[in-house]
Short mmCIF file of C-alpha atoms and ligand atoms in Angstrom, two decimals:
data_model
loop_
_atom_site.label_atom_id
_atom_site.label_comp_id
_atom_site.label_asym_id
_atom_site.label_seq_id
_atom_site.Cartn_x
_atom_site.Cartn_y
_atom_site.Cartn_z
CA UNK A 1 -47.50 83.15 -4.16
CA UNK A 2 -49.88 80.19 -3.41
CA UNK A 3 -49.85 77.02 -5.48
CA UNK A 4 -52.93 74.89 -5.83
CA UNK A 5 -53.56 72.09 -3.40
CA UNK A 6 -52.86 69.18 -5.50
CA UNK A 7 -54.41 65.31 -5.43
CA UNK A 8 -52.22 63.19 -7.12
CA UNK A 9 -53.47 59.25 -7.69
CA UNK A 10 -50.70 56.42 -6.73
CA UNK A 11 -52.42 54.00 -8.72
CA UNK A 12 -52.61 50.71 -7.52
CA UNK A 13 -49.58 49.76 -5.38
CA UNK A 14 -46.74 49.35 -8.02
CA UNK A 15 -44.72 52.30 -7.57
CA UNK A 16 -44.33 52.16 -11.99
CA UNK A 17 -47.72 52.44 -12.31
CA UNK A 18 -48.10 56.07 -11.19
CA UNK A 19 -48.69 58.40 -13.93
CA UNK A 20 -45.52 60.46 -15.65
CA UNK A 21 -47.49 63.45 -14.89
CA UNK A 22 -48.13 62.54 -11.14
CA UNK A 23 -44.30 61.43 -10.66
CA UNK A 24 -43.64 64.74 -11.72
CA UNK A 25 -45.47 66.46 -9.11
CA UNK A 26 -44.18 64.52 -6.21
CA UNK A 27 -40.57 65.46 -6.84
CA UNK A 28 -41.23 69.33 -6.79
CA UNK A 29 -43.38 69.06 -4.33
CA UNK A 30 -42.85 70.73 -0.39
CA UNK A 31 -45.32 68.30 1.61
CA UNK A 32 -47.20 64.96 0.48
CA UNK A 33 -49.41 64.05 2.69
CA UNK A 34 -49.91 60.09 3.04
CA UNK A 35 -53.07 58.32 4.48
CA UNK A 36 -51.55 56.07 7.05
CA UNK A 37 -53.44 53.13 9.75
CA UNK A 38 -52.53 51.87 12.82
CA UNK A 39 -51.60 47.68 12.67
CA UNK A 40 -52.16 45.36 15.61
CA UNK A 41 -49.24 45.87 17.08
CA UNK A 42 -49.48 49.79 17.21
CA UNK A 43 -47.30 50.75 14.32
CA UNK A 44 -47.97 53.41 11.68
CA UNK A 45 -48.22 51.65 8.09
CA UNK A 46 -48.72 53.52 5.14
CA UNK A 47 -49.01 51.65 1.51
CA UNK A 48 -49.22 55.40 -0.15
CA UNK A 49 -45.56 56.68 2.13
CA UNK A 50 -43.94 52.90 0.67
CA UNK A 51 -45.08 53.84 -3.12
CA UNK A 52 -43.96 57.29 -2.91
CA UNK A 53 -40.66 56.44 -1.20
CA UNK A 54 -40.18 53.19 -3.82
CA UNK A 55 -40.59 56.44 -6.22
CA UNK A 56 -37.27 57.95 -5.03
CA UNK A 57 -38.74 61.16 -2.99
CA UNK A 58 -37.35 62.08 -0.30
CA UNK A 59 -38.63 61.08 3.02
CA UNK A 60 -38.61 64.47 4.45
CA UNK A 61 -41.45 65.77 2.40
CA UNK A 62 -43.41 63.02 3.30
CA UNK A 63 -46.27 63.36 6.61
CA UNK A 64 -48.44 60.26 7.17
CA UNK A 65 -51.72 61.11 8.52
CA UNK A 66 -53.45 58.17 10.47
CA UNK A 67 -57.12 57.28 8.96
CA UNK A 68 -59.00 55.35 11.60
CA UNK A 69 -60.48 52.44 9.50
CA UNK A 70 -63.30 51.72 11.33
CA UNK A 71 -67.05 51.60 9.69
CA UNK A 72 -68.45 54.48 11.87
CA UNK A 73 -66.66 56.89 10.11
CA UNK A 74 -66.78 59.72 12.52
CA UNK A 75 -63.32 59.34 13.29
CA UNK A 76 -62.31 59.49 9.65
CA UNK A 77 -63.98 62.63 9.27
CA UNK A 78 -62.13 64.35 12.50
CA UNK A 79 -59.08 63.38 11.08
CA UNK A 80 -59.84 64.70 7.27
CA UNK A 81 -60.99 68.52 9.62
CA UNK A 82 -57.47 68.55 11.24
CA UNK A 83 -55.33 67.25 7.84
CA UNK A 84 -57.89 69.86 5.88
CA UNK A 85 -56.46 72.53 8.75
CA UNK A 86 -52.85 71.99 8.41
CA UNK A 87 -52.89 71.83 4.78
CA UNK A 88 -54.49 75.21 4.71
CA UNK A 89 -52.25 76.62 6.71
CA UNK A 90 -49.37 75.36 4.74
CA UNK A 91 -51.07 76.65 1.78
CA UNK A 92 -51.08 80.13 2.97
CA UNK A 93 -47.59 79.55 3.82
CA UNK A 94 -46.59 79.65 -0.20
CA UNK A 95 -46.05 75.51 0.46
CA UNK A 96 -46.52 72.92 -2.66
CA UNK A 97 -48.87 70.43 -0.96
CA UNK A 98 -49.75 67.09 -2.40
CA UNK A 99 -52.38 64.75 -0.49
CA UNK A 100 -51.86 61.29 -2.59
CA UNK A 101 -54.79 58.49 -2.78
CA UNK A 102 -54.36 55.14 -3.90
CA UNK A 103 -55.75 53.92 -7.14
CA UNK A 104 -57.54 57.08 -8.56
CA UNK A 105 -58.06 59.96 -6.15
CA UNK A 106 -61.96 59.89 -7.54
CA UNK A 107 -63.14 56.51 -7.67
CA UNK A 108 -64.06 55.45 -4.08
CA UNK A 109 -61.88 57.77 -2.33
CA UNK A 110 -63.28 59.83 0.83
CA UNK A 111 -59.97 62.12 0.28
CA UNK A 112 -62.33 63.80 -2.02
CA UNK A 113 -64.01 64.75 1.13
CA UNK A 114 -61.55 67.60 1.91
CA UNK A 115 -60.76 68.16 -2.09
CA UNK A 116 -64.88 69.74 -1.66
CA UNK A 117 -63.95 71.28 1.44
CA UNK A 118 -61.06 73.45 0.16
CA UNK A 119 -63.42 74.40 -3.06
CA UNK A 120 -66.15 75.67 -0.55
CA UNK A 121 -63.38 77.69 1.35
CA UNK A 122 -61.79 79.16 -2.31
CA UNK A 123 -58.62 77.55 -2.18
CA UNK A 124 -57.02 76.41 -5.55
CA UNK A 125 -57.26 72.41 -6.08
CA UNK A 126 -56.37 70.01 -8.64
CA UNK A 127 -56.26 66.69 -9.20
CA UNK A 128 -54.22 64.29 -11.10
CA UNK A 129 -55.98 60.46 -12.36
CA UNK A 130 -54.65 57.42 -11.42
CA UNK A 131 -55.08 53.55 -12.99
CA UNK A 132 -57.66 52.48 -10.48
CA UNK A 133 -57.05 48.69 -8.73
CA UNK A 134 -59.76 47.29 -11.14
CA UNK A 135 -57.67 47.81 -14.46
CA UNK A 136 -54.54 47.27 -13.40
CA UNK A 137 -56.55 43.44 -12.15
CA UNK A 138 -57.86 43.22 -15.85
CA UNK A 139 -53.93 43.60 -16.65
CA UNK A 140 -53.10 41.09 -14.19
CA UNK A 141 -55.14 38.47 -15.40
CA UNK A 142 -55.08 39.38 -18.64
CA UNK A 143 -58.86 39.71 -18.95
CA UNK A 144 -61.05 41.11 -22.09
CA UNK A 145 -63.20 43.52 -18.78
CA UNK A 146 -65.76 43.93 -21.17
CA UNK A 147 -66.11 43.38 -24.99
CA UNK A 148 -68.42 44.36 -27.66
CA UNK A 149 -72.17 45.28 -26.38
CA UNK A 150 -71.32 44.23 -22.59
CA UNK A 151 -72.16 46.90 -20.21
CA UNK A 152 -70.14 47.07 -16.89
CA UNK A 153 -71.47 48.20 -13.44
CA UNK A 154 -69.00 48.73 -10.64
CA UNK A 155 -70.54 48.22 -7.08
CA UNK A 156 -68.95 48.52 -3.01
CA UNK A 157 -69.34 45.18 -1.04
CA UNK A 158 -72.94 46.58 -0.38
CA UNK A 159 -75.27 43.65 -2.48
CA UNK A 160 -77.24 41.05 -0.46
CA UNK A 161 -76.60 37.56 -2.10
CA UNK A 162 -80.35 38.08 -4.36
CA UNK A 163 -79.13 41.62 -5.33
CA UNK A 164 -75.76 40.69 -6.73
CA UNK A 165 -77.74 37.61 -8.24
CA UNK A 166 -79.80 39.72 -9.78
CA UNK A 167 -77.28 41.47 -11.51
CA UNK A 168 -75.18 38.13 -12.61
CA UNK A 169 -78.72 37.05 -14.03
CA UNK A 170 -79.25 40.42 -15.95
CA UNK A 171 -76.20 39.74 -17.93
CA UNK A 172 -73.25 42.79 -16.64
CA UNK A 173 -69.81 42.39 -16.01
CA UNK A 174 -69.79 43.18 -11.83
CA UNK A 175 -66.33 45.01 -10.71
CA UNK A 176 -66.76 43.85 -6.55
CA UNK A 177 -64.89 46.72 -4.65
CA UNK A 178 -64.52 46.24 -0.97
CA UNK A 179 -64.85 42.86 -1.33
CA UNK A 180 -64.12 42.01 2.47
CA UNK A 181 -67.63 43.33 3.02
CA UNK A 182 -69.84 40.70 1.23
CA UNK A 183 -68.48 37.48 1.58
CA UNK A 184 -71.62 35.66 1.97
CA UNK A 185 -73.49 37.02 -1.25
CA UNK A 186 -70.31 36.18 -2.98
CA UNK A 187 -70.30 32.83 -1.75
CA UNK A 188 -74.08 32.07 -2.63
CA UNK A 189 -73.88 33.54 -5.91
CA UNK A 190 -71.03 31.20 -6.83
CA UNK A 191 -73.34 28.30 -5.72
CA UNK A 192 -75.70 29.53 -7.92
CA UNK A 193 -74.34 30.81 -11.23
CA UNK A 194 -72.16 27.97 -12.25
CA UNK A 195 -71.75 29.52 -15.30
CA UNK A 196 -70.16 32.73 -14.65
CA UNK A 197 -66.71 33.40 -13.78
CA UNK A 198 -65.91 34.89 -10.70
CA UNK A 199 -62.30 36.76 -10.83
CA UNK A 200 -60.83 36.96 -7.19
CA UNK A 201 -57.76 39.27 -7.02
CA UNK A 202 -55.81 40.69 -3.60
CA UNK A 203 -52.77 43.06 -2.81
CA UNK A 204 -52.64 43.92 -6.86
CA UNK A 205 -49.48 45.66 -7.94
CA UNK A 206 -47.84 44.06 -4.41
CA UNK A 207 -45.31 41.51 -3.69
CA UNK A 208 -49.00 39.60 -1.92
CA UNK A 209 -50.53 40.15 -5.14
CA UNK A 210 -52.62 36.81 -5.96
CA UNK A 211 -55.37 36.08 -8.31
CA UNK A 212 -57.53 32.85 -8.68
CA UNK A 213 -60.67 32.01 -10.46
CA UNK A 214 -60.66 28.87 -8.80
CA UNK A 215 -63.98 28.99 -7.40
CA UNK A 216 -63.28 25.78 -4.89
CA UNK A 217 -60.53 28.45 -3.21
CA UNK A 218 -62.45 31.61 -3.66
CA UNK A 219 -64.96 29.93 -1.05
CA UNK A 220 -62.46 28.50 1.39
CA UNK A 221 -60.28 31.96 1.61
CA UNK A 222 -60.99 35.06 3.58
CA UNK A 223 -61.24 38.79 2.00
CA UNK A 224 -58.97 41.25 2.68
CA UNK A 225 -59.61 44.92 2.83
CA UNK A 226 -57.58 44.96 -0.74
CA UNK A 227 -59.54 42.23 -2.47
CA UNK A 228 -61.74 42.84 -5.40
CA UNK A 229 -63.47 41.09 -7.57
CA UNK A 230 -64.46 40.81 -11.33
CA UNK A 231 -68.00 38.50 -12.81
CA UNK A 232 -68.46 37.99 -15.95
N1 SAH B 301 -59.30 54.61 -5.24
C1 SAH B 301 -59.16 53.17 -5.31
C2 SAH B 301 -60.31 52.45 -4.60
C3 SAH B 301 -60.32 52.68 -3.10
S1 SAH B 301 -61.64 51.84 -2.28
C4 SAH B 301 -59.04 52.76 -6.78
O1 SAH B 301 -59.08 53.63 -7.64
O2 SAH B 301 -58.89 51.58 -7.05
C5 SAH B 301 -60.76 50.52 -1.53
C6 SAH B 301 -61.03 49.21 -2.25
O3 SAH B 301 -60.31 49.21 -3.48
C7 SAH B 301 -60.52 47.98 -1.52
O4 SAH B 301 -61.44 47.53 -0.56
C8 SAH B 301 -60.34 47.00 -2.64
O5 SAH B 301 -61.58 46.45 -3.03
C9 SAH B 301 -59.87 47.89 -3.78
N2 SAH B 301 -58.41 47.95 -3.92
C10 SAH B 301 -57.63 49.03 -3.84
N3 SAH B 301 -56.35 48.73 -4.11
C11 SAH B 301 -56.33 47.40 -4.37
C12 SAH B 301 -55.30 46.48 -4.74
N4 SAH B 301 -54.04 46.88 -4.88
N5 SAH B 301 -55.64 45.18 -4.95
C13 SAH B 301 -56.93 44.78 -4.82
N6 SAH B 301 -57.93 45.61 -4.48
C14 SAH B 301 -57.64 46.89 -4.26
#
């Protein structure tokens, strides 16, 4: 008997705001594999292992697997091959294997990488949704995302400062993920659309959880890697 590899979305970062449905599958679950990185100082941190274990499962079902985060992503990929490996093999073994994702598993998330990979090879997969960090921001600061006729485009920190200026002038609500990665455009188009409101949020669903729309400290702080942002 082999049960389908399952992805089950976190959500993003408070443990609550996993799905009933996804909670579910943790606890009768045999392995849950947990994207981990390496800090500064050399130690394995993993924000998926803390939500899981703030969830009540026990530790022993959980294996971190360390995600170098760096932009060549060749690294990444050698450590998806070797996670994809093990997972198979445990899958032939009759094992209930979860691999979790922050947010939702299919918005922005290379794990679906190796959720393609096992399709190709004919292994069972499913996949379980997850509030991604972009709602549960609208929640935070209690925003309206969009209303009536407004159409919405959701974009990595990719844009140039005229591109993303472009698209403030053309009327959309912008959802900024990877913030960290545009800083510049960000800062020009705040210069230069004084009547928009930029939304900053970090850490959502964290105890560093912070939101401004104070545009005078949106320019003076630095981006995280968790840091998004909402125009409108
Ligand atoms: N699958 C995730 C997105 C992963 S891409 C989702 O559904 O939300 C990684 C980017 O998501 C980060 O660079 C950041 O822009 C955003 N992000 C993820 N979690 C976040 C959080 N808790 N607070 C703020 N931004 C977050």
């Amino acid at each position: 008997m082999t049960y389908p590899i399952n992805f089950v979305s976190l959500g993003p970062g408070e443990p609550e705001l996993i799905t009933v449905k996804g909670l579910k599958q943790l606890q009768q679950a045999d392995i849950i594999y947990c994207p981990a990185t390496c800090n500064k100082s050399g130690n394995t941190i993993s924000r998926a292992a803390d939500i899981v274990s703030a969830l009540g499962i026990s530790n022993d079902s959980i294996r971190n697997f360390l995600l170098p985060m760096s932009k060549d992503r060749t690294a990444a990929w050698k450590a998806y091959d070797a996670l994809y490996a093990e997972a198979a093999a445990n899958y032939a073994a009759g094992k209930r294997i979860i691999i979790v994702a922050e947010g939702d598993a299919g918005f922005y998330s290379s794990i679906q990488y190796i959720y393609d990979k096992f399709t190709a090879a004919g292994i069972a997969v499913q996949r379980t949704p997850g509030i991604p960090a972009f709602i549960a921001a609208g929640a935070l600061a209690g925003l309206h995302i969009v209303k009536q006729e407004e159409q919405i485009i959701v974009i990595p920190g990719t844009p140039t400062a005229e591109e993303l200026s472009e698209k403030i002038s053309a009327g959309y609500v912008i959802v900024i993920m990877k913030l960290s990665q545009c800083v510049e455009a960000v800062h020009e188009c705040i210069r230069k659309h004084p009547e928009n409101r930029f939304h900053y949020f970090e850490n959502v669903g964290t105890e560093k959880e912070y939101y401004t729309a104070d545009k005078q400290i949106i320019v003076e702080k630095s981006f995280p890697y968790f840091s998004l942002m909402i125009i409108q």
